[in-house]
């Protein structure tokens, strides 16, 4: 059974870079597509972006200039980098497997999430 | 502001059936399938419904999904106290060329 585990610093300074890793166990990153989501405290889910099995990435337009998502197949890991962070980027960050994209879009496996706080 | 619109709250008594709505547009719900997610406080979302009305293995058949034009609905019959959670809808948006989500509905079992 595939499991996802996010990891990374829980505290990031304003204007710094948020870097998270999602380790895939019990399965492979290929041939799947992967998604990063976040959820600010007390708020709903927000899509950050996703990476197709081909390596193509698509980002939320509101975050596009600051986000990079990549996959390291050799380590069975995904990564998320978000630059120039502010307090508004404080949230629980989730990685998720894309069960299907486009017309049939859904996320079928989710990590437990990791809390990131942006503060000096 | 979420692209898909859900009521912020819903409630029902044990045994009742409740329905949670998800409203979108011609570029998202009307043109694509819908998925639903259940989230308990402090935990990650879990896939509840996909392809409008399909349930992953392990999801009780008390949960059902439907779609009509630009709206979708999640139905929960035989409501139980353990169903108290937040529920989110999601679909693809052809104009944005990406997934969109609802703002979530907090279900309270009275």
mmCIF file of N, CA and C in Angstrom, chain A residues 35 37 39 43-45 47 50 52 58 94 101-108 110-112, chain B residues 31-33 35 37 39 43-47 50-51 88 90-92 97-99 101 103:
data_model
loop_
_atom_site.group_PDB
_atom_site.id
_atom_site.type_symbol
_atom_site.label_atom_id
_atom_site.label_comp_id
_atom_site.label_asym_id
_atom_site.label_seq_id
_atom_site.Cartn_x
_atom_site.Cartn_y
_atom_site.Cartn_z
ATOM 1 N N UNK A 35 0.841 15.813 -6.818
ATOM 2 C CA UNK A 35 0.259 17.115 -6.531
ATOM 3 C C UNK A 35 0.713 17.614 -5.176
ATOM 4 N N UNK A 37 -0.556 20.290 -2.248
ATOM 5 C CA UNK A 37 -1.679 21.086 -1.778
ATOM 6 C C UNK A 37 -1.260 21.774 -0.480
ATOM 7 N N UNK A 39 -3.086 23.961 3.154
ATOM 8 C CA UNK A 39 -4.293 24.353 3.872
ATOM 9 C C UNK A 39 -3.914 25.303 5.002
ATOM 10 N N UNK A 43 -8.710 27.133 7.219
ATOM 11 C CA UNK A 43 -9.214 27.425 5.874
ATOM 12 C C UNK A 43 -9.281 26.165 5.010
ATOM 13 N N UNK A 44 -9.695 26.345 3.784
ATOM 14 C CA UNK A 44 -9.858 25.225 2.873
ATOM 15 C C UNK A 44 -8.576 24.851 2.141
ATOM 16 N N UNK A 45 -8.724 23.871 1.264
ATOM 17 C CA UNK A 45 -7.590 23.350 0.509
ATOM 18 C C UNK A 45 -7.243 24.253 -0.670
ATOM 19 N N UNK A 47 -4.687 24.308 -4.164
ATOM 20 C CA UNK A 47 -3.742 23.616 -5.031
ATOM 21 C C UNK A 47 -2.507 24.486 -5.236
ATOM 22 N N UNK A 50 1.289 20.715 -9.687
ATOM 23 C CA UNK A 50 1.475 19.280 -9.869
ATOM 24 C C UNK A 50 2.506 19.001 -10.953
ATOM 25 N N UNK A 52 3.375 16.099 -13.831
ATOM 26 C CA UNK A 52 2.931 14.933 -14.571
ATOM 27 C C UNK A 52 4.029 13.869 -14.587
ATOM 28 N N UNK A 58 2.720 22.085 -13.745
ATOM 29 C CA UNK A 58 1.723 23.144 -13.851
ATOM 30 C C UNK A 58 1.512 23.712 -12.462
ATOM 31 N N UNK A 94 0.482 19.352 1.994
ATOM 32 C CA UNK A 94 0.239 17.948 1.679
ATOM 33 C C UNK A 94 0.783 17.610 0.294
ATOM 34 N N UNK A 101 -5.915 12.589 -14.069
ATOM 35 C CA UNK A 101 -5.857 14.025 -14.307
ATOM 36 C C UNK A 101 -6.823 14.399 -15.410
ATOM 37 N N UNK A 102 -6.966 15.710 -15.629
ATOM 38 C CA UNK A 102 -7.879 16.162 -16.669
ATOM 39 C C UNK A 102 -9.320 15.823 -16.335
ATOM 40 N N UNK A 103 -10.046 15.347 -17.319
ATOM 41 C CA UNK A 103 -11.485 15.071 -17.197
ATOM 42 C C UNK A 103 -11.833 14.259 -15.957
ATOM 43 N N UNK A 104 -11.017 13.276 -15.604
ATOM 44 C CA UNK A 104 -11.316 12.367 -14.491
ATOM 45 C C UNK A 104 -10.591 12.731 -13.201
ATOM 46 N N UNK A 105 -10.104 13.971 -13.086
ATOM 47 C CA UNK A 105 -9.209 14.350 -11.993
ATOM 48 C C UNK A 105 -9.664 13.890 -10.606
ATOM 49 N N UNK A 106 -8.760 13.276 -9.866
ATOM 50 C CA UNK A 106 -8.942 13.051 -8.444
ATOM 51 C C UNK A 106 -7.598 12.697 -7.822
ATOM 52 N N UNK A 107 -7.506 12.892 -6.514
ATOM 53 C CA UNK A 107 -6.297 12.585 -5.740
ATOM 54 C C UNK A 107 -6.604 11.388 -4.861
ATOM 55 N N UNK A 108 -5.910 10.262 -5.076
ATOM 56 C CA UNK A 108 -6.321 9.040 -4.396
ATOM 57 C C UNK A 108 -5.484 8.662 -3.181
ATOM 58 N N UNK A 110 -2.993 10.477 -0.089
ATOM 59 C CA UNK A 110 -2.522 11.733 0.491
ATOM 60 C C UNK A 110 -1.480 11.440 1.576
ATOM 61 N N UNK A 111 -0.526 12.346 1.717
ATOM 62 C CA UNK A 111 0.368 12.290 2.850
ATOM 63 C C UNK A 111 -0.347 12.827 4.081
ATOM 64 N N UNK A 112 0.283 12.672 5.240
ATOM 65 C CA UNK A 112 -0.339 13.134 6.476
ATOM 66 C C UNK A 112 -0.229 14.641 6.648
ATOM 67 N N UNK B 31 -18.205 20.112 -17.501
ATOM 68 C CA UNK B 31 -17.376 19.463 -18.519
ATOM 69 C C UNK B 31 -16.543 18.293 -18.012
ATOM 70 N N UNK B 32 -16.523 18.086 -16.712
ATOM 71 C CA UNK B 32 -15.622 17.076 -16.140
ATOM 72 C C UNK B 32 -16.293 16.300 -15.009
ATOM 73 N N UNK B 33 -15.603 15.270 -14.537
ATOM 74 C CA UNK B 33 -16.155 14.532 -13.408
ATOM 75 C C UNK B 33 -15.789 15.241 -12.101
ATOM 76 N N UNK B 35 -14.904 14.857 -7.799
ATOM 77 C CA UNK B 35 -14.473 14.006 -6.688
ATOM 78 C C UNK B 35 -14.787 14.716 -5.375
ATOM 79 N N UNK B 37 -13.866 14.700 -0.994
ATOM 80 C CA UNK B 37 -12.893 14.339 0.016
ATOM 81 C C UNK B 37 -13.457 14.602 1.412
ATOM 82 N N UNK B 39 -12.444 15.127 5.452
ATOM 83 C CA UNK B 39 -11.312 15.487 6.296
ATOM 84 C C UNK B 39 -11.756 15.663 7.742
ATOM 85 N N UNK B 43 -6.303 15.881 10.497
ATOM 86 C CA UNK B 43 -5.866 14.781 9.640
ATOM 87 C C UNK B 43 -5.921 15.204 8.181
ATOM 88 N N UNK B 44 -5.323 14.382 7.318
ATOM 89 C CA UNK B 44 -5.304 14.680 5.899
ATOM 90 C C UNK B 44 -6.639 14.342 5.253
ATOM 91 N N UNK B 45 -6.968 15.000 4.164
ATOM 92 C CA UNK B 45 -8.171 14.624 3.419
ATOM 93 C C UNK B 45 -8.066 13.189 2.915
ATOM 94 N N UNK B 46 -9.226 12.589 2.704
ATOM 95 C CA UNK B 46 -9.292 11.214 2.206
ATOM 96 C C UNK B 46 -10.281 11.192 1.038
ATOM 97 N N UNK B 47 -9.916 10.493 -0.027
ATOM 98 C CA UNK B 47 -10.812 10.383 -1.176
ATOM 99 C C UNK B 47 -12.067 9.626 -0.782
ATOM 100 N N UNK B 50 -15.126 9.469 -6.422
ATOM 101 C CA UNK B 50 -14.443 9.916 -7.631
ATOM 102 C C UNK B 50 -15.312 9.585 -8.842
ATOM 103 N N UNK B 51 -14.969 10.178 -9.978
ATOM 104 C CA UNK B 51 -15.767 9.980 -11.192
ATOM 105 C C UNK B 51 -17.260 10.166 -10.935
ATOM 106 N N UNK B 88 -14.967 18.303 0.950
ATOM 107 C CA UNK B 88 -14.530 19.161 -0.141
ATOM 108 C C UNK B 88 -14.844 18.500 -1.489
ATOM 109 N N UNK B 90 -14.054 18.665 -5.758
ATOM 110 C CA UNK B 90 -12.973 19.054 -6.660
ATOM 111 C C UNK B 90 -13.283 18.577 -8.073
ATOM 112 N N UNK B 91 -12.753 19.286 -9.040
ATOM 113 C CA UNK B 91 -12.891 18.882 -10.426
ATOM 114 C C UNK B 91 -11.796 19.559 -11.240
ATOM 115 N N UNK B 92 -11.755 19.293 -12.522
ATOM 116 C CA UNK B 92 -10.805 19.923 -13.420
ATOM 117 C C UNK B 92 -11.466 21.144 -14.040
ATOM 118 N N UNK B 97 -7.005 25.035 -16.927
ATOM 119 C CA UNK B 97 -6.172 23.867 -17.211
ATOM 120 C C UNK B 97 -5.526 23.326 -15.937
ATOM 121 N N UNK B 98 -6.350 23.185 -14.933
ATOM 122 C CA UNK B 98 -5.872 22.670 -13.661
ATOM 123 C C UNK B 98 -7.038 22.322 -12.767
ATOM 124 N N UNK B 99 -6.752 21.692 -11.626
ATOM 125 C CA UNK B 99 -7.827 21.311 -10.704
ATOM 126 C C UNK B 99 -8.331 22.506 -9.907
ATOM 127 N N UNK B 101 -11.025 23.466 -6.440
ATOM 128 C CA UNK B 101 -11.620 22.884 -5.252
ATOM 129 C C UNK B 101 -12.703 23.791 -4.684
ATOM 130 N N UNK B 103 -14.653 25.348 -1.219
ATOM 131 C CA UNK B 103 -14.151 25.888 0.029
ATOM 132 C C UNK B 103 -14.373 24.988 1.237
#
